[in-house]
CSV table of C-alpha atoms in Angstrom, one decimal:
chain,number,residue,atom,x,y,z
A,1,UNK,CA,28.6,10.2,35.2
A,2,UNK,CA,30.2,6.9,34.7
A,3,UNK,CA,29.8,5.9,38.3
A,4,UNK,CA,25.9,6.2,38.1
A,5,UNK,CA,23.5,4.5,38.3
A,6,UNK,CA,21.8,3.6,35.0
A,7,UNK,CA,18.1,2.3,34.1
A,8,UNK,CA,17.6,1.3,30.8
A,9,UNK,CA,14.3,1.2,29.2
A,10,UNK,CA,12.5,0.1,25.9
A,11,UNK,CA,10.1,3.0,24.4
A,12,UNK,CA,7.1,2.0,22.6
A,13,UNK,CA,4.3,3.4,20.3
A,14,UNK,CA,1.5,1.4,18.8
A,15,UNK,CA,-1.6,3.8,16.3
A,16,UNK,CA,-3.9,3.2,13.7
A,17,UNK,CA,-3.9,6.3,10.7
A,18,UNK,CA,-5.5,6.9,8.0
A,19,UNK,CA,-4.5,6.0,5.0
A,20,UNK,CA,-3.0,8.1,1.9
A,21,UNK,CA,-2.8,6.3,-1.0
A,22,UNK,CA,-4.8,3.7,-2.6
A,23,UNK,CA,-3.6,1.2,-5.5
A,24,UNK,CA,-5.0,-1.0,-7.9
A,25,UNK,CA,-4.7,-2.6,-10.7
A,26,UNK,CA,-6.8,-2.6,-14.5
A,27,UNK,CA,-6.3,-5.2,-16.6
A,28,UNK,CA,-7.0,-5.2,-20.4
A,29,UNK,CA,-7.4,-8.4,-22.3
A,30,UNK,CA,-8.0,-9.8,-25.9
A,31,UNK,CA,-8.3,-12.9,-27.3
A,32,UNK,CA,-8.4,-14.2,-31.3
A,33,UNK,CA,-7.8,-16.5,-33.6
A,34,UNK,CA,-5.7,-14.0,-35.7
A,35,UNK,CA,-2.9,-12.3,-33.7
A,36,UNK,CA,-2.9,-9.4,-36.1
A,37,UNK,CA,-6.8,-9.0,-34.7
A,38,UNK,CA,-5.5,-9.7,-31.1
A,39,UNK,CA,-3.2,-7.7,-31.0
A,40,UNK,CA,-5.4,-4.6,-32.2
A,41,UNK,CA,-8.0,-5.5,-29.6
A,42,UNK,CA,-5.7,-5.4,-27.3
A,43,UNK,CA,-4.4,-1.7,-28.1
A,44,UNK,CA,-8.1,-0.4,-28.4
A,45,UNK,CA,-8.9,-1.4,-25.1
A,46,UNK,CA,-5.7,-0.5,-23.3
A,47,UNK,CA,-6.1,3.4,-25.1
A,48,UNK,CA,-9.7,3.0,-23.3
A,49,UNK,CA,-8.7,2.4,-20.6
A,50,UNK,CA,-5.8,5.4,-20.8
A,51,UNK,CA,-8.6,7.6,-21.8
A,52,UNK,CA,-10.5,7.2,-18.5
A,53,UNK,CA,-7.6,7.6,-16.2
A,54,UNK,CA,-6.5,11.1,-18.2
A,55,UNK,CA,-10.0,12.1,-17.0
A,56,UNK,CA,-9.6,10.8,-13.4
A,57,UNK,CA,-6.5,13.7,-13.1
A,58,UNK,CA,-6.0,15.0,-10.2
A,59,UNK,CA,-7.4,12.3,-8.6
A,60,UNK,CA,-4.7,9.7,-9.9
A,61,UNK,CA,-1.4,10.8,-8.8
A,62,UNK,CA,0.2,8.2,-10.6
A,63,UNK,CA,0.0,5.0,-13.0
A,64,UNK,CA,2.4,2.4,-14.2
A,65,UNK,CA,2.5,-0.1,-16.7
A,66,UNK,CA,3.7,-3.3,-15.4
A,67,UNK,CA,3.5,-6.3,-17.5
A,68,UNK,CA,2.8,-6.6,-20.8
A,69,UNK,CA,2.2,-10.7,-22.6
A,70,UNK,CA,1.3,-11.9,-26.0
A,71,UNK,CA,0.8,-15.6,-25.8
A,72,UNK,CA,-0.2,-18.1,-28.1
A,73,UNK,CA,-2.6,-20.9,-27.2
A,74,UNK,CA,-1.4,-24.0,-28.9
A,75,UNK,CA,-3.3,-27.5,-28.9
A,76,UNK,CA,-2.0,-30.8,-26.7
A,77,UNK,CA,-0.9,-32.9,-29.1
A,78,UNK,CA,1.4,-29.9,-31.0
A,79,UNK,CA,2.2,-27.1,-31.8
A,80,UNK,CA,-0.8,-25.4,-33.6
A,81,UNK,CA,-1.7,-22.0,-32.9
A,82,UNK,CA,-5.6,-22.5,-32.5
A,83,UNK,CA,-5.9,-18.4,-30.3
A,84,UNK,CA,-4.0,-15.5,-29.4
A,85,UNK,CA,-3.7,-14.1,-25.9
A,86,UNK,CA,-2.8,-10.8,-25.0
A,87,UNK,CA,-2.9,-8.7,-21.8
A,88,UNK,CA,-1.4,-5.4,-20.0
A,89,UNK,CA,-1.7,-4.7,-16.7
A,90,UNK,CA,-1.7,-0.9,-15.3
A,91,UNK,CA,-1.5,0.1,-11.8
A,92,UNK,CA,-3.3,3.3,-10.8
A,93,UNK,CA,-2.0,5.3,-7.4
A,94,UNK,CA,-5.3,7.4,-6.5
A,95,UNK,CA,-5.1,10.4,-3.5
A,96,UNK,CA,-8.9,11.1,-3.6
A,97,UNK,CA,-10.4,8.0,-2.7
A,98,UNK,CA,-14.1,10.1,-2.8
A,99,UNK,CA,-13.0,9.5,-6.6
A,100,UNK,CA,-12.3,6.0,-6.0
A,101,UNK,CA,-15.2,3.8,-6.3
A,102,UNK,CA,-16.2,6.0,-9.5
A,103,UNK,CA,-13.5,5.2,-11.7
A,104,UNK,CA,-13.0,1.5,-10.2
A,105,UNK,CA,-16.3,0.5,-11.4
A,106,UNK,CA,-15.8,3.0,-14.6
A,107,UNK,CA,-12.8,0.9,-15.6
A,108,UNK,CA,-14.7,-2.6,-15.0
A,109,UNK,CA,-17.4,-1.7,-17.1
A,110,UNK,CA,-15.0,-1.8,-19.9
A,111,UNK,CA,-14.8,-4.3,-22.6
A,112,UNK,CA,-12.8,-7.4,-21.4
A,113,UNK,CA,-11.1,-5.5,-18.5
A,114,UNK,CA,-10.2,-6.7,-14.9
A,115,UNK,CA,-9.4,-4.3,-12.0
A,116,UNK,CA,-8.3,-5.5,-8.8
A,117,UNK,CA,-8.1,-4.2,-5.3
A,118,UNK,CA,-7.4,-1.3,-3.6
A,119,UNK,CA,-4.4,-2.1,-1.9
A,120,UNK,CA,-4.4,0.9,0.9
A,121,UNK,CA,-0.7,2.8,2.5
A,122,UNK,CA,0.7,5.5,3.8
A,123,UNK,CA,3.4,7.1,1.8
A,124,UNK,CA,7.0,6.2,2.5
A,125,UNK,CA,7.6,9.9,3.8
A,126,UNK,CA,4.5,10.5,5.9
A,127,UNK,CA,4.3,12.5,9.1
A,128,UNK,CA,2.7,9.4,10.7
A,129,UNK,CA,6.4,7.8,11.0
A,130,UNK,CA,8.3,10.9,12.5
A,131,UNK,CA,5.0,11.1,14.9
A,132,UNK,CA,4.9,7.5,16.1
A,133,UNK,CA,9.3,7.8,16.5
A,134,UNK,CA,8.6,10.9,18.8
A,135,UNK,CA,5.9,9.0,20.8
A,136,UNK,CA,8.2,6.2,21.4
A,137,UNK,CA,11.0,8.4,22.7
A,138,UNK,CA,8.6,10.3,24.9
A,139,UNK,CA,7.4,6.4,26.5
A,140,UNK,CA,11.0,5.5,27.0
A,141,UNK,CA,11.9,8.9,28.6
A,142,UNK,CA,8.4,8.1,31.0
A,143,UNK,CA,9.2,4.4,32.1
A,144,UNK,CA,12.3,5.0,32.8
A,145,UNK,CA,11.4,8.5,35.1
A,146,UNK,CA,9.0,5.5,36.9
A,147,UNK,CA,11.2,3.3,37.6
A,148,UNK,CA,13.6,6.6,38.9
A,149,UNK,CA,10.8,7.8,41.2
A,150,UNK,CA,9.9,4.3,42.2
A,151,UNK,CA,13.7,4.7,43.8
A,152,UNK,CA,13.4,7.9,44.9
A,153,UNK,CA,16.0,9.0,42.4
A,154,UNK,CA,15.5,11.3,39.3
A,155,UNK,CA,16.8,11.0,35.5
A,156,UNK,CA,19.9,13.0,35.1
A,157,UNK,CA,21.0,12.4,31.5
A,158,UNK,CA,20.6,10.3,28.5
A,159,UNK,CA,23.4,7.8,27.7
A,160,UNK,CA,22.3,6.0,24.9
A,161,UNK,CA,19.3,6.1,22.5
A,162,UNK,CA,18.6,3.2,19.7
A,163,UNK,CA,16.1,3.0,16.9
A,164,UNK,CA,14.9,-1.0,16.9
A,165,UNK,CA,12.8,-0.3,13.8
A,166,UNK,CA,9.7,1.3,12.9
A,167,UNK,CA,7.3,-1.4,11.8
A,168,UNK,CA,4.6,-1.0,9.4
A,169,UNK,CA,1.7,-3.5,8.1
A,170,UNK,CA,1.9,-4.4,4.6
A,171,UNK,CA,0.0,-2.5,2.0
A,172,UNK,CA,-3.8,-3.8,3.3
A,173,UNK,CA,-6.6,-4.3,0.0
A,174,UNK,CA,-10.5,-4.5,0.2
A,175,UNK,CA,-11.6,-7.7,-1.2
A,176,UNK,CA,-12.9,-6.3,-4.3
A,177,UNK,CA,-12.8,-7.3,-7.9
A,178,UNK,CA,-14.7,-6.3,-11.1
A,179,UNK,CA,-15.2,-7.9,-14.4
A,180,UNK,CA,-17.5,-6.5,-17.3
A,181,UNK,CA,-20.3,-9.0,-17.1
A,182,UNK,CA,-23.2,-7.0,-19.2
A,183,UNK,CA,-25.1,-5.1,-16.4
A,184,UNK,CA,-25.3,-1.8,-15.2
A,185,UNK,CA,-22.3,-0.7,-13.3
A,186,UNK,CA,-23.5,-0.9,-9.8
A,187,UNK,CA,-22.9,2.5,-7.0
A,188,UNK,CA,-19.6,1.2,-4.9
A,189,UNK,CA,-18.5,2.9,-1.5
A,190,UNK,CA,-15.1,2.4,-0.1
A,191,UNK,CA,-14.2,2.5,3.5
A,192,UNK,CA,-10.3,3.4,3.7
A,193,UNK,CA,-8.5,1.0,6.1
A,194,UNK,CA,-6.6,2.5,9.0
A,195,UNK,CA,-2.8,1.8,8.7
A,196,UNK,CA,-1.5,0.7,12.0
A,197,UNK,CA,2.4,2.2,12.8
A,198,UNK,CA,4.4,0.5,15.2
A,199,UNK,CA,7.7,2.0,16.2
A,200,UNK,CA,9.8,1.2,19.1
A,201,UNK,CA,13.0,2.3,20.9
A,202,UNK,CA,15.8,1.5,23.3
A,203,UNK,CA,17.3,3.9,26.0
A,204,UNK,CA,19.7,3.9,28.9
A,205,UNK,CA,19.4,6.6,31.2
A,206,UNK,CA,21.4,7.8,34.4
A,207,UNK,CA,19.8,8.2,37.7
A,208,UNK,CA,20.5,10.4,41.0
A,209,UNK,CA,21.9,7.7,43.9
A,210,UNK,CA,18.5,5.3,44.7
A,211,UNK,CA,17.2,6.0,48.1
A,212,UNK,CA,16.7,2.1,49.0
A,213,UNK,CA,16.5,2.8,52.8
């Protein structure tokens, strides 16, 4: 086998999926004079907002709190305290988007609360990967039986095989973004964005002796 001929070929796979999991985030804000007052604001809306995402189960599979502040706002020219600022941002993992839209706009028409997004992915372990690896085997293994026939040889054995990487687009969001501003919530649909998988492979195959006569 070492005396052989050898072709070596590049395998690719290129597909859009759909997506699994959506993201976004709800912000809950207050703002006072007193911080004492801020502070409870603050808590009041953030349990609100807890409240609508208990009743959003099974829907949301998971939510994290990621930032916490408590500012003060302070004037220029010193060091007077003239407001109190306070935020906490959660973000919300949701599996059903037909659920989606619903609590989205639920959570905006909350009192002095910003969400953001959705931000759309696959999961780290989905099928989709192990799929588009197998696919890109399966297009090495055919280019390099063309270039054999195309010599009137045949593939005899595999020699090498190298993974060059499985690429994947960033987490993709819908331009959407809701603040209370007084008025009916308003019906929202969502149209998941397809999640294109790249994934791509290097082979080296033996052939049967060319026939170059």
């Amino acid at each position: 086998m070492a005396d052989a001929p050898v072709v070596a070929v590049r395998g690719e796979t290129y597909r859009e999926v759909a997506p699994e999991l959506a993201r976004f985030t709800v912000t809950a804000t207050a703002r006072d004079r007193d911080r004492e007052t801020t502070l409870t604001r603050l808590a009041e809306r953030a349990a609100a907002v807890r409240v609508l995402l208990d009743a959003a189960e099974p829907a949301v599979e998971r939510r994290e709190t990621g930032q916490l502040r408590v500012w003060p706002e302070t004037k220029r020219s010193g060091e007077r305290v003239v407001a109190y600022h306070g935020g906490v941002t959660t973000t919300v993992t949701v599996v059903d988007f037909t659920a989606l839209g619903e609590l989205m706009l639920r959570l905006a028409d909350q009192e002095q609360v910003e969400v953001a997004g959705p931000w759309w992915s696959l999961r780290p372990d989905s099928p989709a990967y192990r799929e588009a690896r197998h696919a890109a085997i399966a297009d090495a293994l055919a280019r390099a039986r063309e270039y054999a026939e195309a010599l009137g040889a045949r593939v005899t054995a595999l020699v090498e095989l190298a993974d060059t990487g499985l690429a994947t687009a960033p987490p993709t969001m819908a331009k959407t973004a809701f603040a209370r501003g007084g008025e009916a919530a308003p019906e929202l649909e969502l149209d998941p964005q397809p999640q294109p998988v790249q994934a791509a492979v290097e082979a080296r195959f033996t052939i049967s002796e060319p026939v170059l006569g």
